[in-house]
Short mmCIF file of C-alpha atoms in Angstrom, two decimals:
data_model
loop_
_atom_site.label_atom_id
_atom_site.label_comp_id
_atom_site.label_asym_id
_atom_site.label_seq_id
_atom_site.Cartn_x
_atom_site.Cartn_y
_atom_site.Cartn_z
CA UNK A 1 10.70 -4.79 18.83
CA UNK A 2 13.15 -3.47 16.25
CA UNK A 3 11.94 0.09 16.69
CA UNK A 4 12.94 -0.09 20.42
CA UNK A 5 16.47 -1.07 19.60
CA UNK A 6 17.01 1.20 16.64
CA UNK A 7 17.29 4.94 16.42
CA UNK A 8 16.58 5.42 12.88
CA UNK A 9 16.32 9.32 13.11
CA UNK A 10 15.49 11.98 15.66
CA UNK A 11 13.21 13.42 12.92
CA UNK A 12 9.38 13.21 13.65
CA UNK A 13 7.53 12.88 10.45
CA UNK A 14 4.20 14.77 10.03
CA UNK A 15 1.49 14.87 7.61
CA UNK A 16 -1.16 17.42 6.88
CA UNK A 17 -4.12 17.78 4.67
CA UNK A 18 -3.52 21.34 3.00
CA UNK A 19 -6.47 21.32 0.68
CA UNK A 20 -9.81 19.58 0.53
CA UNK A 21 -12.87 20.04 -1.63
CA UNK A 22 -15.69 18.46 -3.15
CA UNK A 23 -16.19 19.33 -6.88
CA UNK A 24 -19.25 17.12 -7.18
CA UNK A 25 -20.91 14.14 -5.57
CA UNK A 26 -18.83 11.95 -7.53
CA UNK A 27 -15.47 13.73 -7.39
CA UNK A 28 -13.62 14.49 -4.24
CA UNK A 29 -10.29 15.96 -4.10
CA UNK A 30 -7.62 16.30 -1.28
CA UNK A 31 -3.86 17.41 -1.14
CA UNK A 32 -1.61 16.12 1.64
CA UNK A 33 1.99 16.66 2.69
CA UNK A 34 4.39 14.42 4.39
CA UNK A 35 7.79 15.98 5.94
CA UNK A 36 10.56 16.21 6.84
CA UNK A 37 12.11 13.30 4.86
CA UNK A 38 15.54 12.33 3.71
CA UNK A 39 16.56 12.72 0.21
CA UNK A 40 15.01 10.07 -1.97
CA UNK A 41 12.49 8.90 0.53
CA UNK A 42 9.55 11.23 -0.86
CA UNK A 43 9.90 9.52 -4.21
CA UNK A 44 10.05 5.80 -2.58
CA UNK A 45 6.85 6.78 -0.52
CA UNK A 46 5.20 8.57 -3.32
CA UNK A 47 5.44 5.67 -5.89
CA UNK A 48 4.33 3.14 -3.44
CA UNK A 49 1.57 5.08 -2.20
CA UNK A 50 0.42 5.76 -5.83
CA UNK A 51 0.27 2.17 -6.64
CA UNK A 52 -1.61 1.35 -3.55
CA UNK A 53 -4.16 3.92 -3.95
CA UNK A 54 -4.88 2.81 -7.61
CA UNK A 55 -4.03 -0.79 -7.43
CA UNK A 56 -5.05 -2.11 -3.83
CA UNK A 57 -8.27 -0.13 -3.03
CA UNK A 58 -11.47 -2.04 -3.13
CA UNK A 59 -14.92 -0.61 -4.55
CA UNK A 60 -18.36 -1.95 -5.20
CA UNK A 61 -19.80 -2.14 -8.64
CA UNK A 62 -22.77 -3.66 -10.63
CA UNK A 63 -21.26 -6.41 -12.59
CA UNK A 64 -24.18 -8.11 -14.04
CA UNK A 65 -27.81 -7.15 -15.33
CA UNK A 66 -30.75 -9.76 -15.97
CA UNK A 67 -33.82 -9.07 -17.77
CA UNK A 68 -36.30 -11.34 -19.57
CA UNK A 69 -37.24 -11.21 -23.10
CA UNK A 70 -34.37 -9.29 -24.27
CA UNK A 71 -32.88 -11.10 -27.49
CA UNK A 72 -29.18 -9.37 -27.24
CA UNK A 73 -27.17 -6.59 -25.65
CA UNK A 74 -27.63 -4.24 -28.74
CA UNK A 75 -31.49 -4.71 -29.00
CA UNK A 76 -33.98 -1.93 -28.49
CA UNK A 77 -37.26 -2.08 -26.45
CA UNK A 78 -40.36 -0.35 -27.52
CA UNK A 79 -41.27 2.28 -24.97
CA UNK A 80 -37.71 2.75 -23.82
CA UNK A 81 -35.50 5.62 -25.31
CA UNK A 82 -32.13 4.23 -24.66
CA UNK A 83 -30.92 0.70 -26.05
CA UNK A 84 -30.14 -2.13 -23.93
CA UNK A 85 -26.32 -1.26 -24.34
CA UNK A 86 -27.01 2.37 -23.11
CA UNK A 87 -28.85 1.12 -20.05
CA UNK A 88 -25.74 -1.20 -19.39
CA UNK A 89 -23.42 1.77 -19.71
CA UNK A 90 -25.43 3.81 -17.41
CA UNK A 91 -25.60 0.96 -14.84
CA UNK A 92 -21.65 0.79 -15.14
CA UNK A 93 -21.48 4.48 -14.04
CA UNK A 94 -23.50 3.80 -10.72
CA UNK A 95 -21.11 4.57 -7.68
CA UNK A 96 -21.87 2.57 -4.66
CA UNK A 97 -20.59 2.80 -1.16
CA UNK A 98 -20.46 -0.32 1.00
CA UNK A 99 -18.92 -2.85 3.39
CA UNK A 100 -19.88 -5.80 1.06
CA UNK A 101 -17.79 -9.00 1.02
CA UNK A 102 -18.14 -10.79 -2.18
CA UNK A 103 -21.57 -10.61 -4.15
CA UNK A 104 -25.06 -9.70 -3.37
CA UNK A 105 -28.41 -9.10 -5.36
CA UNK A 106 -30.29 -5.99 -6.31
CA UNK A 107 -33.02 -4.98 -8.50
CA UNK A 108 -34.89 -2.26 -10.55
CA UNK A 109 -38.70 -2.61 -11.05
CA UNK A 110 -40.63 0.48 -12.16
CA UNK A 111 -43.47 1.37 -14.52
CA UNK A 112 -43.51 4.21 -17.17
CA UNK A 113 -43.69 6.68 -18.38
CA UNK A 114 -40.83 7.97 -16.27
CA UNK A 115 -37.20 8.56 -15.95
CA UNK A 116 -35.47 5.83 -14.16
CA UNK A 117 -32.51 6.84 -11.88
CA UNK A 118 -30.16 5.39 -9.39
CA UNK A 119 -32.74 6.03 -6.61
CA UNK A 120 -34.95 3.36 -8.25
CA UNK A 121 -32.45 0.50 -7.34
CA UNK A 122 -33.65 -1.53 -4.33
CA UNK A 123 -30.46 -2.37 -2.59
CA UNK A 124 -29.51 -4.30 0.60
CA UNK A 125 -29.36 -2.13 3.72
CA UNK A 126 -25.37 -2.31 3.70
CA UNK A 127 -25.08 -0.72 0.30
CA UNK A 128 -25.65 2.90 -0.46
CA UNK A 129 -25.65 4.93 -3.69
CA UNK A 130 -23.46 7.83 -3.76
CA UNK A 131 -25.43 9.89 -6.38
CA UNK A 132 -29.04 9.08 -6.54
CA UNK A 133 -29.78 11.18 -9.41
CA UNK A 134 -27.54 9.31 -11.78
CA UNK A 135 -29.72 8.54 -15.09
CA UNK A 136 -30.45 4.98 -16.07
CA UNK A 137 -33.24 4.93 -18.62
CA UNK A 138 -36.28 6.95 -20.07
CA UNK A 139 -39.59 5.14 -20.17
CA UNK A 140 -41.78 6.73 -22.79
CA UNK A 141 -44.75 4.54 -22.50
CA UNK A 142 -46.61 2.79 -19.61
CA UNK A 143 -44.50 -0.32 -19.62
CA UNK A 144 -42.72 -2.34 -16.79
CA UNK A 145 -39.03 -2.44 -16.67
CA UNK A 146 -37.70 -5.08 -14.36
CA UNK A 147 -33.91 -5.58 -14.09
CA UNK A 148 -32.19 -7.88 -11.80
CA UNK A 149 -28.54 -6.63 -10.57
CA UNK A 150 -25.44 -8.37 -9.14
CA UNK A 151 -23.18 -6.27 -7.07
CA UNK A 152 -19.59 -7.20 -6.22
CA UNK A 153 -16.88 -5.75 -4.32
CA UNK A 154 -13.21 -6.04 -5.68
CA UNK A 155 -10.38 -4.07 -6.85
CA UNK A 156 -8.95 -2.96 -10.21
CA UNK A 157 -10.79 -3.03 -13.41
CA UNK A 158 -12.57 -5.98 -14.98
CA UNK A 159 -13.40 -6.40 -18.39
CA UNK A 160 -16.66 -8.43 -19.17
CA UNK A 161 -16.29 -12.03 -20.67
CA UNK A 162 -18.08 -12.97 -23.85
CA UNK A 163 -21.69 -13.55 -22.61
CA UNK A 164 -23.64 -16.69 -22.52
CA UNK A 165 -27.38 -15.59 -22.81
CA UNK A 166 -28.90 -18.86 -21.58
CA UNK A 167 -29.38 -17.12 -18.22
CA UNK A 168 -30.58 -13.79 -20.02
CA UNK A 169 -28.00 -12.04 -18.03
CA UNK A 170 -25.39 -9.53 -19.30
CA UNK A 171 -21.94 -8.89 -17.83
CA UNK A 172 -20.81 -5.30 -17.27
CA UNK A 173 -17.39 -3.93 -17.24
CA UNK A 174 -16.48 -3.19 -13.75
CA UNK A 175 -14.23 -0.23 -12.46
CA UNK A 176 -14.11 -0.97 -8.77
CA UNK A 177 -11.13 1.61 -8.26
CA UNK A 178 -12.75 4.21 -5.92
CA UNK A 179 -9.55 6.40 -6.35
CA UNK A 180 -9.70 8.11 -9.99
CA UNK A 181 -6.28 9.62 -9.79
CA UNK A 182 -3.13 10.29 -7.94
CA UNK A 183 -0.31 12.67 -8.38
CA UNK A 184 2.78 13.19 -6.32
CA UNK A 185 5.34 15.79 -6.26
CA UNK A 186 8.49 16.56 -4.31
CA UNK A 187 9.89 19.85 -2.83
CA UNK A 188 13.66 19.75 -1.83
CA UNK A 189 15.39 22.21 0.59
CA UNK A 190 18.40 22.70 2.36
CA UNK A 191 22.12 22.03 1.20
CA UNK A 192 24.57 19.22 0.87
CA UNK A 193 23.96 16.64 3.56
CA UNK A 194 21.22 18.56 5.23
CA UNK A 195 18.98 18.39 2.28
CA UNK A 196 15.42 17.37 2.96
CA UNK A 197 12.16 16.70 0.97
CA UNK A 198 8.59 17.24 1.32
CA UNK A 199 6.21 15.01 -0.41
CA UNK A 200 2.99 16.29 -1.79
CA UNK A 201 0.25 13.82 -2.56
CA UNK A 202 -2.93 14.78 -4.53
CA UNK A 203 -5.88 12.28 -4.65
CA UNK A 204 -9.09 12.28 -6.50
CA UNK A 205 -11.89 9.93 -5.45
CA UNK A 206 -15.32 9.04 -7.05
CA UNK A 207 -17.28 10.03 -3.75
CA UNK A 208 -17.64 6.35 -2.17
CA UNK A 209 -14.86 7.46 0.16
CA UNK A 210 -13.06 10.64 0.85
CA UNK A 211 -9.39 11.31 0.02
CA UNK A 212 -8.38 11.07 3.71
CA UNK A 213 -10.08 7.77 4.04
CA UNK A 214 -8.57 6.39 0.85
CA UNK A 215 -4.98 7.58 2.12
CA UNK A 216 -5.70 5.66 5.40
CA UNK A 217 -6.99 2.41 3.77
CA UNK A 218 -4.13 2.33 1.01
CA UNK A 219 -1.52 2.93 3.99
CA UNK A 220 -3.12 0.06 5.76
CA UNK A 221 -3.11 -2.14 2.80
CA UNK A 222 0.40 -1.32 2.02
CA UNK A 223 1.62 -2.11 5.41
CA UNK A 224 -0.51 -5.55 5.31
CA UNK A 225 1.48 -6.48 2.36
CA UNK A 226 4.93 -5.75 4.11
CA UNK A 227 4.11 -7.49 7.47
CA UNK A 228 5.15 -11.03 6.23
CA UNK A 229 8.82 -9.60 6.06
CA UNK A 230 8.62 -8.61 9.55
CA UNK A 231 7.79 -12.10 10.71
CA UNK A 232 10.85 -13.53 9.26
CA UNK A 233 12.38 -16.24 11.35
CA UNK A 234 14.53 -14.82 14.04
CA UNK A 235 18.22 -15.35 14.01
CA UNK A 236 19.80 -17.75 16.36
CA UNK A 237 22.25 -15.42 18.12
CA UNK A 238 23.59 -17.94 20.75
CA UNK A 239 27.16 -17.79 19.97
CA UNK A 240 27.79 -21.47 21.34
CA UNK A 241 25.69 -22.70 18.63
CA UNK A 242 27.37 -20.49 15.90
CA UNK A 243 30.78 -21.38 16.82
CA UNK A 244 31.42 -23.33 13.66
CA UNK A 245 29.90 -20.64 11.47
CA UNK A 246 31.88 -17.56 13.00
CA UNK A 247 35.48 -18.07 13.94
CA UNK A 248 36.01 -14.59 15.00
CA UNK A 249 32.98 -12.35 15.60
CA UNK A 250 33.39 -8.65 15.16
CA UNK A 251 31.12 -8.06 18.01
CA UNK A 252 30.10 -10.29 21.06
CA UNK A 253 26.57 -9.79 22.06
CA UNK A 254 26.47 -12.93 24.22
CA UNK A 255 26.19 -11.21 27.74
CA UNK A 256 23.73 -8.74 26.66
CA UNK A 257 21.63 -11.41 24.70
CA UNK A 258 21.63 -13.58 27.93
CA UNK A 259 20.21 -10.61 29.84
CA UNK A 260 17.50 -9.94 27.10
CA UNK A 261 16.34 -13.46 26.96
CA UNK A 262 15.91 -13.58 30.97
CA UNK A 263 13.53 -10.56 30.22
CA UNK A 264 11.79 -12.40 27.47
CA UNK A 265 13.07 -9.70 24.83
CA UNK A 266 14.44 -10.55 21.63
CA UNK A 267 16.10 -8.47 18.76
CA UNK A 268 14.87 -9.58 15.25
CA UNK A 269 18.30 -8.80 13.67
CA UNK A 270 17.03 -10.20 10.25
CA UNK A 271 14.44 -7.26 10.24
CA UNK A 272 17.15 -4.64 10.69
CA UNK A 273 18.41 -3.53 7.41
CA UNK A 274 21.82 -1.79 6.80
CA UNK A 275 19.78 0.83 5.02
CA UNK A 276 18.58 2.03 8.48
CA UNK A 277 22.27 2.48 9.77
CA UNK A 278 22.77 5.62 7.61
CA UNK A 279 26.17 4.57 6.45
CA UNK A 280 28.28 6.44 4.10
CA UNK A 281 27.52 5.46 0.38
CA UNK A 282 30.97 3.70 -0.27
CA UNK A 283 30.50 1.48 2.70
CA UNK A 284 26.98 0.79 2.22
CA UNK A 285 27.55 -0.28 -1.64
CA UNK A 286 30.57 -2.53 -0.68
CA UNK A 287 28.41 -4.30 1.95
CA UNK A 288 25.59 -4.74 -0.63
CA UNK A 289 27.82 -6.03 -3.36
CA UNK A 290 29.04 -8.58 -0.56
CA UNK A 291 25.46 -9.76 -0.05
CA UNK A 292 25.33 -8.05 3.32
CA UNK A 293 21.89 -6.75 3.70
CA UNK A 294 20.72 -7.12 7.40
CA UNK A 295 22.33 -6.59 10.64
CA UNK A 296 22.53 -10.41 11.07
CA UNK A 297 24.46 -10.76 7.99
CA UNK A 298 26.87 -8.10 8.95
CA UNK A 299 27.52 -9.72 12.46
CA UNK A 300 28.09 -12.78 10.96
CA UNK A 301 31.21 -11.40 9.37
CA UNK A 302 34.47 -11.27 11.27
CA UNK A 303 36.93 -8.42 11.18
CA UNK A 304 39.16 -10.34 8.70
CA UNK A 305 36.17 -11.02 6.47
CA UNK A 306 35.15 -7.25 6.16
CA UNK A 307 38.91 -6.25 5.58
CA UNK A 308 38.78 -8.65 2.68
CA UNK A 309 35.69 -6.87 0.99
CA UNK A 310 36.82 -5.11 -2.22
CA UNK A 311 37.65 -1.43 -1.64
CA UNK A 312 37.09 -1.83 2.14
CA UNK A 313 39.95 -0.78 4.67
CA UNK A 314 40.65 -0.30 8.27
CA UNK A 315 39.00 3.14 8.47
CA UNK A 316 35.76 1.68 6.81
CA UNK A 317 35.70 -1.14 9.54
CA UNK A 318 36.04 1.63 12.27
CA UNK A 319 33.24 3.78 10.50
CA UNK A 320 30.98 0.49 10.83
CA UNK A 321 31.73 0.23 14.54
CA UNK A 322 31.04 3.76 15.27
CA UNK A 323 27.69 3.83 13.13
CA UNK A 324 26.58 0.72 15.11
CA UNK A 325 27.44 2.33 18.52
CA UNK A 326 25.57 5.32 17.52
CA UNK A 327 22.38 3.74 16.27
CA UNK A 328 22.12 0.49 18.42
CA UNK A 329 20.63 0.83 21.99
CA UNK A 330 22.89 -1.96 23.40
CA UNK A 331 26.20 -2.18 24.88
CA UNK A 332 28.59 -3.53 22.07
CA UNK A 333 31.82 -5.46 23.35
CA UNK A 334 34.03 -4.71 20.38
CA UNK A 335 37.20 -6.37 19.55
CA UNK A 336 40.36 -4.49 19.15
CA UNK A 337 41.27 -3.20 15.81
CA UNK A 338 44.98 -3.10 15.00
CA UNK A 339 46.46 -0.88 12.32
#
């Protein structure tokens, strides 16, 4: 693995929950810190986690309601205090917790007079109501109220489409997002090159999961999105096969790679980015402008190729050598650099 070959830093990142509270059944709050981070890393992580928490999390909602003998969404029913539209809006606010995949059915079937709440919803065993006291309707007369419901698990916010009333059902705007809000802030400390950062992350959820659970799930979702980049095709590093591409390699890995192959180990050099080498800004920017983004790109350039890079000099090449020796757990056989 790449992590076995690269020593990115001797720092150990640690996270901690510094505050946790339940404001109501449908509002949880958590505050977390991650440190120590290098300058700029806190903002990178904070932005990515905020987008993952708000955009990649799944939740369960009531997406459709069906009832007979209702002419349209804005009609009223004798014996029910609320209009049909108000009942649909109340159903929209019901918060559910589940491991549902796709859709399933639920129902309400009660007789008045009485107050209809979320606890009157008949659910599958794998779906749970977060707050059973949430109001749905008030029946003022001895009438029957029967509503069929469709539940769905998804992510984001779905606006209902224009209704086709042939099946006497009504679509409901669906807010699947279990995370209500996310804030991140950064505290910097230290001076000069030793400057470090602490990331503060605040998370509010709707009660279908805790902020800690949301943080875990969002992190897992973010990692899943990036995994394909780690499975990129490995570079063919056999120098015999690459003789036509590279006339004068800056480093010769042949002996070491032969040994690694005997042990069935490989280095995915395409997955090692020059960002991980902590190069000086000038060298880093020069390499990037020359389309050198990974260690494989760097090793496919000869000493002469590097010298030809705009604003690159012999001292910069030496600095690259020193940096690679420092960060790569591998014996580098370097070619001589002549002044």
